[in-house]
């Protein structure tokens, strides 16, 4: 008998420590609270403490989900973790999470490093596991602590990114498809535009103990051990590739009019408003849920979906188009039947 993959639950957590626009305005006097909000659409973002990692957020999100549903932990037969801030280069953080959560040793587990398109990629992976009969209950976890990579004097990224984790349960159901029409794209020539240059095998941290601090033309200070983002190039990539990706999701049998909600990666207000106008989507169908948490990378779409559920906007039977894009360059889209 055929089985189909369906999202049946989502939970998310944010760190306790808050970085508000007021905090940022004190650090960057040339940017007041109103200017920060007008540029980003973000009021606050949460960041991990010194001794807190993305895996801690992931654990808390999974615990929240597992405590909210009627499913034994032994029934989880796969855990997939999307993170670019793992505990270690090896082993995979998903393996550590499996043990910490008390999941079965018969459970598969792996990490993947994908960033802002990661949730859509994860749904595609989960669909493959479920619909080929390899799994019935997949725990898709997205968790990032980008704040650990951000230099405190770099307002270009410090104002945007927040730390978070989300846990999404994908289960086998008898009728579907419920997650479908996947489209993917990659352009590695843009890798240099959103990157932490030091820390991997190419430029090991051990050989770069005291990286040079430099200041760019906009007054942002960082070292090559910190996150660097070329905002202009990322914007240009998004305005070019994402409308093309979006158009590829539709045909004569499935049109934009068939969609109830659009859940794009929650990058920032300027980016989302620009994309919505470029693609000509109605504002009332376009989810924007980042004011309270910032750009949470791979967790931004599941957070947006959960907030829409809590507000009664996303209900059973609705059709959602999900679109992720960013670091890599990487982009992906799919259709989700709720």
C-alpha positions as YAML, in Angstrom:
chain: A
units: angstrom
residues:
- id: 1
  name: UNK
  ca: [0.00, 0.00, 0.00]
- id: 2
  name: UNK
  ca: [1.30, 3.46, -0.87]
- id: 3
  name: UNK
  ca: [2.13, 5.90, 1.92]
- id: 4
  name: UNK
  ca: [2.54, 9.64, 1.69]
- id: 5
  name: UNK
  ca: [4.55, 12.12, 3.75]
- id: 6
  name: UNK
  ca: [2.58, 14.75, 5.70]
- id: 7
  name: UNK
  ca: [3.54, 17.45, 8.20]
- id: 8
  name: UNK
  ca: [1.57, 16.67, 11.36]
- id: 9
  name: UNK
  ca: [3.21, 18.89, 14.01]
- id: 10
  name: UNK
  ca: [5.63, 21.81, 14.38]
- id: 11
  name: UNK
  ca: [7.15, 23.36, 17.49]
- id: 12
  name: UNK
  ca: [9.93, 25.89, 17.90]
- id: 13
  name: UNK
  ca: [12.02, 27.51, 20.62]
- id: 14
  name: UNK
  ca: [14.05, 30.70, 20.93]
- id: 15
  name: UNK
  ca: [16.91, 31.37, 23.34]
- id: 16
  name: UNK
  ca: [16.17, 33.34, 26.51]
- id: 17
  name: UNK
  ca: [18.66, 36.12, 25.82]
- id: 18
  name: UNK
  ca: [17.13, 38.97, 23.80]
- id: 19
  name: UNK
  ca: [18.93, 41.44, 21.55]
- id: 20
  name: UNK
  ca: [16.48, 44.30, 21.04]
- id: 21
  name: UNK
  ca: [16.62, 47.27, 18.69]
- id: 22
  name: UNK
  ca: [17.24, 49.41, 21.75]
- id: 23
  name: UNK
  ca: [20.32, 47.31, 22.55]
- id: 24
  name: UNK
  ca: [21.59, 47.70, 19.00]
- id: 25
  name: UNK
  ca: [20.93, 51.45, 18.95]
- id: 26
  name: UNK
  ca: [23.14, 51.82, 22.02]
- id: 27
  name: UNK
  ca: [25.95, 49.93, 20.26]
- id: 28
  name: UNK
  ca: [25.48, 51.75, 16.95]
- id: 29
  name: UNK
  ca: [24.49, 55.37, 17.72]
- id: 30
  name: UNK
  ca: [24.22, 56.19, 14.01]
- id: 31
  name: UNK
  ca: [21.25, 53.78, 13.83]
- id: 32
  name: UNK
  ca: [18.28, 54.61, 16.02]
- id: 33
  name: UNK
  ca: [15.48, 52.19, 16.90]
- id: 34
  name: UNK
  ca: [13.14, 53.42, 14.16]
- id: 35
  name: UNK
  ca: [15.85, 53.17, 11.49]
- id: 36
  name: UNK
  ca: [16.67, 49.58, 12.45]
- id: 37
  name: UNK
  ca: [13.02, 48.56, 12.30]
- id: 38
  name: UNK
  ca: [12.31, 50.39, 9.04]
- id: 39
  name: UNK
  ca: [15.26, 48.65, 7.36]
- id: 40
  name: UNK
  ca: [14.67, 45.14, 8.73]
- id: 41
  name: UNK
  ca: [11.10, 44.86, 10.02]
- id: 42
  name: UNK
  ca: [12.61, 43.25, 13.13]
- id: 43
  name: UNK
  ca: [11.98, 44.46, 16.69]
- id: 44
  name: UNK
  ca: [14.09, 41.90, 18.49]
- id: 45
  name: UNK
  ca: [16.04, 38.72, 18.00]
- id: 46
  name: UNK
  ca: [17.12, 36.06, 20.50]
- id: 47
  name: UNK
  ca: [20.74, 34.90, 20.80]
- id: 48
  name: UNK
  ca: [22.34, 31.97, 22.61]
- id: 49
  name: UNK
  ca: [24.45, 32.42, 25.73]
- id: 50
  name: UNK
  ca: [28.18, 31.69, 25.74]
- id: 51
  name: UNK
  ca: [27.71, 28.09, 26.93]
- id: 52
  name: UNK
  ca: [24.62, 27.38, 24.78]
- id: 53
  name: UNK
  ca: [24.77, 25.69, 21.35]
- id: 54
  name: UNK
  ca: [22.38, 25.12, 18.47]
- id: 55
  name: UNK
  ca: [22.01, 21.51, 19.66]
- id: 56
  name: UNK
  ca: [20.60, 22.76, 22.98]
- id: 57
  name: UNK
  ca: [17.93, 24.68, 21.10]
- id: 58
  name: UNK
  ca: [17.31, 21.62, 18.92]
- id: 59
  name: UNK
  ca: [16.88, 19.42, 21.99]
- id: 60
  name: UNK
  ca: [14.41, 21.85, 23.55]
- id: 61
  name: UNK
  ca: [12.39, 22.12, 20.33]
- id: 62
  name: UNK
  ca: [12.22, 18.34, 20.01]
- id: 63
  name: UNK
  ca: [11.22, 17.94, 23.66]
- id: 64
  name: UNK
  ca: [8.48, 20.51, 23.17]
- id: 65
  name: UNK
  ca: [7.14, 18.65, 20.14]
- id: 66
  name: UNK
  ca: [7.42, 15.15, 21.63]
- id: 67
  name: UNK
  ca: [5.64, 16.28, 24.80]
- id: 68
  name: UNK
  ca: [2.83, 17.82, 22.75]
- id: 69
  name: UNK
  ca: [1.93, 14.81, 20.61]
- id: 70
  name: UNK
  ca: [0.62, 11.31, 21.25]
- id: 71
  name: UNK
  ca: [3.55, 9.35, 19.87]
- id: 72
  name: UNK
  ca: [6.04, 7.18, 21.72]
- id: 73
  name: UNK
  ca: [9.68, 8.16, 21.26]
- id: 74
  name: UNK
  ca: [10.39, 4.63, 20.12]
- id: 75
  name: UNK
  ca: [8.19, 5.32, 17.07]
- id: 76
  name: UNK
  ca: [10.56, 7.98, 15.71]
- id: 77
  name: UNK
  ca: [12.60, 6.09, 13.15]
- id: 78
  name: UNK
  ca: [14.60, 8.95, 11.60]
- id: 79
  name: UNK
  ca: [15.98, 12.28, 12.80]
- id: 80
  name: UNK
  ca: [17.36, 14.77, 10.28]
- id: 81
  name: UNK
  ca: [19.18, 17.86, 11.55]
- id: 82
  name: UNK
  ca: [19.82, 20.93, 9.41]
- id: 83
  name: UNK
  ca: [22.52, 23.11, 10.96]
- id: 84
  name: UNK
  ca: [25.51, 25.23, 9.97]
- id: 85
  name: UNK
  ca: [26.58, 25.58, 13.58]
- id: 86
  name: UNK
  ca: [27.14, 21.97, 14.70]
- id: 87
  name: UNK
  ca: [28.60, 21.02, 18.06]
- id: 88
  name: UNK
  ca: [31.58, 19.38, 16.38]
- id: 89
  name: UNK
  ca: [33.00, 18.77, 12.90]
- id: 90
  name: UNK
  ca: [32.40, 15.14, 13.81]
- id: 91
  name: UNK
  ca: [30.41, 13.27, 15.00]
- id: 92
  name: UNK
  ca: [27.12, 14.41, 13.51]
- id: 93
  name: UNK
  ca: [25.09, 16.46, 15.98]
- id: 94
  name: UNK
  ca: [22.00, 14.44, 15.00]
- id: 95
  name: UNK
  ca: [23.63, 11.37, 16.57]
- id: 96
  name: UNK
  ca: [24.20, 13.25, 19.82]
- id: 97
  name: UNK
  ca: [20.60, 14.47, 19.69]
- id: 98
  name: UNK
  ca: [19.25, 10.94, 19.18]
- id: 99
  name: UNK
  ca: [20.92, 9.81, 22.39]
- id: 100
  name: UNK
  ca: [20.00, 12.92, 24.36]
- id: 101
  name: UNK
  ca: [16.33, 12.60, 23.36]
- id: 102
  name: UNK
  ca: [16.24, 8.92, 24.27]
- id: 103
  name: UNK
  ca: [15.24, 7.80, 20.79]
- id: 104
  name: UNK
  ca: [15.61, 4.20, 19.68]
- id: 105
  name: UNK
  ca: [19.01, 2.95, 18.55]
- id: 106
  name: UNK
  ca: [17.14, 1.67, 15.50]
- id: 107
  name: UNK
  ca: [16.59, 5.32, 14.53]
- id: 108
  name: UNK
  ca: [18.53, 6.75, 11.60]
- id: 109
  name: UNK
  ca: [20.21, 10.13, 12.13]
- id: 110
  name: UNK
  ca: [22.27, 12.56, 10.08]
- id: 111
  name: UNK
  ca: [23.17, 16.24, 9.73]
- id: 112
  name: UNK
  ca: [23.03, 18.33, 6.59]
- id: 113
  name: UNK
  ca: [24.49, 21.81, 6.10]
- id: 114
  name: UNK
  ca: [22.11, 23.92, 4.04]
- id: 115
  name: UNK
  ca: [21.12, 27.25, 5.59]
- id: 116
  name: UNK
  ca: [18.12, 29.29, 4.48]
- id: 117
  name: UNK
  ca: [16.80, 26.70, 1.99]
- id: 118
  name: UNK
  ca: [17.32, 23.92, 4.54]
- id: 119
  name: UNK
  ca: [13.74, 23.39, 5.65]
- id: 120
  name: UNK
  ca: [12.50, 22.75, 2.12]
- id: 121
  name: UNK
  ca: [15.44, 20.44, 1.44]
- id: 122
  name: UNK
  ca: [14.61, 18.60, 4.67]
- id: 123
  name: UNK
  ca: [11.00, 18.14, 3.62]
- id: 124
  name: UNK
  ca: [12.25, 16.64, 0.36]
- id: 125
  name: UNK
  ca: [14.53, 14.24, 2.25]
- id: 126
  name: UNK
  ca: [11.74, 13.27, 4.65]
- id: 127
  name: UNK
  ca: [9.34, 12.70, 1.75]
- id: 128
  name: UNK
  ca: [11.89, 10.38, 0.14]
- id: 129
  name: UNK
  ca: [12.34, 8.37, 3.33]
- id: 130
  name: UNK
  ca: [8.62, 8.04, 3.98]
- id: 131
  name: UNK
  ca: [7.38, 7.40, 0.46]
- id: 132
  name: UNK
  ca: [10.00, 4.74, -0.27]
- id: 133
  name: UNK
  ca: [8.95, 2.89, 2.88]
- id: 134
  name: UNK
  ca: [12.17, 3.55, 4.80]
- id: 135
  name: UNK
  ca: [10.43, 5.47, 7.60]
- id: 136
  name: UNK
  ca: [7.01, 6.25, 9.03]
- id: 137
  name: UNK
  ca: [7.87, 9.01, 11.49]
- id: 138
  name: UNK
  ca: [10.62, 11.49, 10.62]
- id: 139
  name: UNK
  ca: [11.74, 14.25, 12.98]
- id: 140
  name: UNK
  ca: [13.05, 17.14, 10.89]
- id: 141
  name: UNK
  ca: [15.02, 19.56, 13.05]
- id: 142
  name: UNK
  ca: [16.41, 22.95, 12.01]
- id: 143
  name: UNK
  ca: [18.74, 24.71, 14.45]
- id: 144
  name: UNK
  ca: [21.15, 27.62, 14.15]
- id: 145
  name: UNK
  ca: [23.27, 29.79, 16.41]
- id: 146
  name: UNK
  ca: [24.62, 32.27, 13.85]
- id: 147
  name: UNK
  ca: [25.30, 34.72, 16.68]
- id: 148
  name: UNK
  ca: [28.40, 32.68, 17.53]
- id: 149
  name: UNK
  ca: [29.85, 33.69, 14.14]
- id: 150
  name: UNK
  ca: [28.87, 37.36, 14.22]
- id: 151
  name: UNK
  ca: [31.33, 40.07, 15.27]
- id: 152
  name: UNK
  ca: [29.68, 42.45, 17.77]
- id: 153
  name: UNK
  ca: [30.75, 45.46, 15.67]
- id: 154
  name: UNK
  ca: [29.12, 44.18, 12.46]
- id: 155
  name: UNK
  ca: [25.69, 45.82, 12.33]
- id: 156
  name: UNK
  ca: [25.05, 44.53, 8.79]
- id: 157
  name: UNK
  ca: [24.34, 41.03, 10.10]
- id: 158
  name: UNK
  ca: [23.87, 41.60, 13.82]
- id: 159
  name: UNK
  ca: [20.62, 43.48, 13.17]
- id: 160
  name: UNK
  ca: [19.24, 40.64, 11.02]
- id: 161
  name: UNK
  ca: [20.00, 37.22, 12.44]
- id: 162
  name: UNK
  ca: [18.47, 35.50, 15.45]
- id: 163
  name: UNK
  ca: [19.13, 32.05, 16.88]
- id: 164
  name: UNK
  ca: [16.36, 29.43, 16.98]
- id: 165
  name: UNK
  ca: [15.42, 25.81, 16.49]
- id: 166
  name: UNK
  ca: [12.30, 24.15, 15.12]
- id: 167
  name: UNK
  ca: [11.14, 20.54, 15.18]
- id: 168
  name: UNK
  ca: [8.76, 19.27, 12.51]
- id: 169
  name: UNK
  ca: [7.15, 15.83, 12.51]
- id: 170
  name: UNK
  ca: [6.59, 14.26, 9.09]
- id: 171
  name: UNK
  ca: [4.49, 11.12, 9.19]
- id: 172
  name: UNK
  ca: [3.25, 8.45, 6.79]
- id: 173
  name: UNK
  ca: [-0.43, 8.83, 5.85]
- id: 174
  name: UNK
  ca: [-2.67, 6.86, 3.51]
- id: 175
  name: UNK
  ca: [-3.78, 9.70, 1.24]
- id: 176
  name: UNK
  ca: [-1.70, 12.29, -0.58]
- id: 177
  name: UNK
  ca: [0.50, 13.70, -1.87]
- id: 178
  name: UNK
  ca: [0.70, 16.25, 0.97]
- id: 179
  name: UNK
  ca: [4.22, 17.54, 0.23]
- id: 180
  name: UNK
  ca: [4.91, 17.77, -3.48]
- id: 181
  name: UNK
  ca: [6.22, 19.69, -6.50]
- id: 182
  name: UNK
  ca: [9.77, 20.08, -5.21]
- id: 183
  name: UNK
  ca: [12.09, 22.35, -7.15]
- id: 184
  name: UNK
  ca: [15.76, 22.91, -6.28]
- id: 185
  name: UNK
  ca: [18.60, 25.11, -7.44]
- id: 186
  name: UNK
  ca: [22.27, 25.73, -6.68]
- id: 187
  name: UNK
  ca: [24.85, 28.28, -7.81]
- id: 188
  name: UNK
  ca: [28.08, 27.75, -5.89]
- id: 189
  name: UNK
  ca: [29.69, 30.75, -7.59]
- id: 190
  name: UNK
  ca: [27.91, 32.81, -4.92]
- id: 191
  name: UNK
  ca: [29.46, 30.92, -1.99]
- id: 192
  name: UNK
  ca: [31.81, 33.80, -1.19]
- id: 193
  name: UNK
  ca: [28.91, 36.22, -0.61]
- id: 194
  name: UNK
  ca: [27.65, 34.58, 2.58]
- id: 195
  name: UNK
  ca: [30.48, 32.81, 4.34]
- id: 196
  name: UNK
  ca: [32.60, 32.27, 7.44]
- id: 197
  name: UNK
  ca: [36.05, 32.08, 5.76]
- id: 198
  name: UNK
  ca: [38.03, 30.63, 8.68]
- id: 199
  name: UNK
  ca: [37.21, 27.46, 10.59]
- id: 200
  name: UNK
  ca: [37.01, 24.57, 8.13]
- id: 201
  name: UNK
  ca: [39.71, 22.50, 6.48]
- id: 202
  name: UNK
  ca: [40.45, 25.13, 3.80]
- id: 203
  name: UNK
  ca: [41.44, 27.74, 6.41]
- id: 204
  name: UNK
  ca: [41.77, 25.94, 9.76]
- id: 205
  name: UNK
  ca: [41.19, 27.94, 12.91]
- id: 206
  name: UNK
  ca: [44.38, 26.47, 14.40]
- id: 207
  name: UNK
  ca: [46.44, 28.24, 11.73]
- id: 208
  name: UNK
  ca: [44.50, 31.51, 12.16]
- id: 209
  name: UNK
  ca: [44.65, 32.06, 15.91]
- id: 210
  name: UNK
  ca: [44.55, 35.88, 15.76]
- id: 211
  name: UNK
  ca: [42.75, 36.83, 12.53]
- id: 212
  name: UNK
  ca: [43.05, 40.46, 11.50]
- id: 213
  name: UNK
  ca: [40.19, 42.79, 12.36]
- id: 214
  name: UNK
  ca: [39.11, 44.93, 9.42]
- id: 215
  name: UNK
  ca: [36.39, 47.50, 8.75]
- id: 216
  name: UNK
  ca: [34.46, 47.60, 5.48]
- id: 217
  name: UNK
  ca: [33.26, 50.68, 3.57]
- id: 218
  name: UNK
  ca: [30.02, 50.74, 5.59]
- id: 219
  name: UNK
  ca: [31.81, 50.79, 8.92]
- id: 220
  name: UNK
  ca: [31.17, 47.15, 9.84]
- id: 221
  name: UNK
  ca: [34.05, 45.47, 11.66]
- id: 222
  name: UNK
  ca: [34.79, 41.75, 11.51]
- id: 223
  name: UNK
  ca: [37.55, 39.17, 11.05]
- id: 224
  name: UNK
  ca: [37.64, 36.25, 8.63]
- id: 225
  name: UNK
  ca: [36.56, 34.05, 11.53]
- id: 226
  name: UNK
  ca: [33.21, 35.89, 11.52]
- id: 227
  name: UNK
  ca: [30.18, 35.74, 9.29]
- id: 228
  name: UNK
  ca: [30.47, 37.89, 6.15]
- id: 229
  name: UNK
  ca: [27.48, 38.79, 4.00]
- id: 230
  name: UNK
  ca: [27.50, 40.78, 0.79]
- id: 231
  name: UNK
  ca: [23.97, 42.10, 1.12]
- id: 232
  name: UNK
  ca: [23.80, 43.66, -2.34]
- id: 233
  name: UNK
  ca: [24.80, 40.42, -4.07]
- id: 234
  name: UNK
  ca: [22.43, 38.33, -1.96]
- id: 235
  name: UNK
  ca: [19.59, 40.70, -2.84]
- id: 236
  name: UNK
  ca: [20.40, 40.55, -6.56]
- id: 237
  name: UNK
  ca: [20.55, 36.74, -6.46]
- id: 238
  name: UNK
  ca: [17.20, 36.58, -4.67]
- id: 239
  name: UNK
  ca: [15.48, 38.96, -7.08]
- id: 240
  name: UNK
  ca: [16.71, 36.94, -10.06]
- id: 241
  name: UNK
  ca: [16.49, 33.31, -9.00]
- id: 242
  name: UNK
  ca: [13.47, 33.21, -6.71]
- id: 243
  name: UNK
  ca: [10.87, 34.53, -9.19]
- id: 244
  name: UNK
  ca: [12.15, 31.88, -11.64]
- id: 245
  name: UNK
  ca: [11.88, 29.15, -9.00]
- id: 246
  name: UNK
  ca: [8.42, 30.34, -8.01]
- id: 247
  name: UNK
  ca: [7.16, 30.27, -11.60]
- id: 248
  name: UNK
  ca: [8.44, 26.70, -12.05]
- id: 249
  name: UNK
  ca: [6.08, 25.44, -9.32]
- id: 250
  name: UNK
  ca: [2.99, 26.16, -11.43]
- id: 251
  name: UNK
  ca: [1.40, 24.84, -14.60]
- id: 252
  name: UNK
  ca: [-2.05, 24.51, -16.14]
- id: 253
  name: UNK
  ca: [-3.19, 22.06, -13.46]
- id: 254
  name: UNK
  ca: [-1.89, 24.08, -10.50]
- id: 255
  name: UNK
  ca: [-1.97, 27.87, -10.51]
- id: 256
  name: UNK
  ca: [-1.21, 30.68, -8.07]
- id: 257
  name: UNK
  ca: [-4.96, 30.97, -7.44]
- id: 258
  name: UNK
  ca: [-4.91, 27.45, -5.94]
- id: 259
  name: UNK
  ca: [-2.60, 28.63, -3.13]
- id: 260
  name: UNK
  ca: [-3.93, 29.86, 0.22]
- id: 261
  name: UNK
  ca: [-0.63, 31.01, 1.77]
- id: 262
  name: UNK
  ca: [2.94, 31.73, 0.70]
- id: 263
  name: UNK
  ca: [5.68, 30.95, 3.23]
- id: 264
  name: UNK
  ca: [8.99, 32.34, 2.00]
- id: 265
  name: UNK
  ca: [12.25, 32.31, 3.95]
- id: 266
  name: UNK
  ca: [11.79, 35.12, 6.47]
- id: 267
  name: UNK
  ca: [14.93, 37.08, 5.55]
- id: 268
  name: UNK
  ca: [13.90, 40.66, 6.37]
- id: 269
  name: UNK
  ca: [11.16, 43.13, 5.51]
- id: 270
  name: UNK
  ca: [12.95, 44.79, 2.59]
- id: 271
  name: UNK
  ca: [13.75, 41.46, 0.92]
- id: 272
  name: UNK
  ca: [10.28, 39.98, 1.39]
- id: 273
  name: UNK
  ca: [8.45, 43.12, 0.31]
- id: 274
  name: UNK
  ca: [10.62, 43.32, -2.80]
- id: 275
  name: UNK
  ca: [10.01, 39.68, -3.70]
- id: 276
  name: UNK
  ca: [6.28, 39.93, -3.08]
- id: 277
  name: UNK
  ca: [6.01, 42.95, -5.37]
- id: 278
  name: UNK
  ca: [8.24, 41.35, -8.02]
- id: 279
  name: UNK
  ca: [6.17, 38.18, -8.11]
- id: 280
  name: UNK
  ca: [2.90, 40.14, -7.66]
- id: 281
  name: UNK
  ca: [1.51, 38.23, -4.70]
- id: 282
  name: UNK
  ca: [-1.32, 39.53, -2.50]
- id: 283
  name: UNK
  ca: [-0.10, 40.76, 0.90]
- id: 284
  name: UNK
  ca: [-2.93, 38.99, 2.74]
- id: 285
  name: UNK
  ca: [-1.64, 35.59, 1.56]
- id: 286
  name: UNK
  ca: [2.02, 36.35, 2.21]
- id: 287
  name: UNK
  ca: [3.27, 35.22, 5.65]
- id: 288
  name: UNK
  ca: [5.55, 37.63, 7.55]
- id: 289
  name: UNK
  ca: [6.50, 36.29, 10.98]
- id: 290
  name: UNK
  ca: [9.96, 37.58, 11.84]
- id: 291
  name: UNK
  ca: [9.39, 40.78, 13.82]
- id: 292
  name: UNK
  ca: [9.79, 38.91, 17.13]
- id: 293
  name: UNK
  ca: [12.77, 36.73, 16.22]
- id: 294
  name: UNK
  ca: [14.66, 38.04, 13.16]
- id: 295
  name: UNK
  ca: [16.10, 35.93, 10.37]
- id: 296
  name: UNK
  ca: [16.41, 32.47, 11.91]
- id: 297
  name: UNK
  ca: [17.95, 30.85, 8.79]
- id: 298
  name: UNK
  ca: [16.63, 27.28, 8.29]
- id: 299
  name: UNK
  ca: [14.06, 27.67, 11.08]
- id: 300
  name: UNK
  ca: [12.38, 30.73, 9.59]
- id: 301
  name: UNK
  ca: [9.79, 28.86, 7.49]
- id: 302
  name: UNK
  ca: [8.67, 26.40, 10.21]
- id: 303
  name: UNK
  ca: [8.45, 29.30, 12.69]
- id: 304
  name: UNK
  ca: [6.30, 31.22, 10.19]
- id: 305
  name: UNK
  ca: [4.07, 28.18, 9.68]
- id: 306
  name: UNK
  ca: [3.68, 27.58, 13.42]
- id: 307
  name: UNK
  ca: [2.83, 31.22, 14.10]
- id: 308
  name: UNK
  ca: [0.26, 31.10, 11.29]
- id: 309
  name: UNK
  ca: [-1.26, 28.01, 12.90]
- id: 310
  name: UNK
  ca: [-1.42, 29.68, 16.32]
- id: 311
  name: UNK
  ca: [-3.15, 32.71, 14.81]
- id: 312
  name: UNK
  ca: [-5.69, 30.57, 12.98]
- id: 313
  name: UNK
  ca: [-4.45, 31.66, 9.56]
- id: 314
  name: UNK
  ca: [-3.12, 28.22, 8.61]
- id: 315
  name: UNK
  ca: [-5.78, 25.56, 9.08]
- id: 316
  name: UNK
  ca: [-6.46, 22.04, 7.89]
- id: 317
  name: UNK
  ca: [-7.05, 21.72, 4.16]
- id: 318
  name: UNK
  ca: [-5.13, 24.82, 3.14]
- id: 319
  name: UNK
  ca: [-2.43, 24.82, 0.48]
- id: 320
  name: UNK
  ca: [0.92, 26.49, 1.15]
- id: 321
  name: UNK
  ca: [3.84, 27.24, -1.15]
- id: 322
  name: UNK
  ca: [7.15, 27.18, 0.72]
- id: 323
  name: UNK
  ca: [10.26, 28.86, -0.72]
- id: 324
  name: UNK
  ca: [13.73, 28.89, 0.84]
- id: 325
  name: UNK
  ca: [16.80, 30.70, -0.49]
- id: 326
  name: UNK
  ca: [20.17, 32.02, 0.57]
- id: 327
  name: UNK
  ca: [23.62, 30.80, 1.57]
- id: 328
  name: UNK
  ca: [25.24, 28.56, -1.00]
- id: 329
  name: UNK
  ca: [23.74, 29.98, -3.21]
- id: 330
  name: UNK
  ca: [20.94, 27.51, -2.66]
- id: 331
  name: UNK
  ca: [17.21, 27.70, -3.28]
- id: 332
  name: UNK
  ca: [14.22, 25.35, -3.10]
- id: 333
  name: UNK
  ca: [10.46, 25.39, -3.23]
- id: 334
  name: UNK
  ca: [7.56, 22.99, -2.72]
- id: 335
  name: UNK
  ca: [3.81, 22.77, -2.22]
- id: 336
  name: UNK
  ca: [2.43, 21.69, 1.15]
- id: 337
  name: UNK
  ca: [-1.14, 20.47, 1.67]
- id: 338
  name: UNK
  ca: [-2.06, 21.11, 5.29]
...
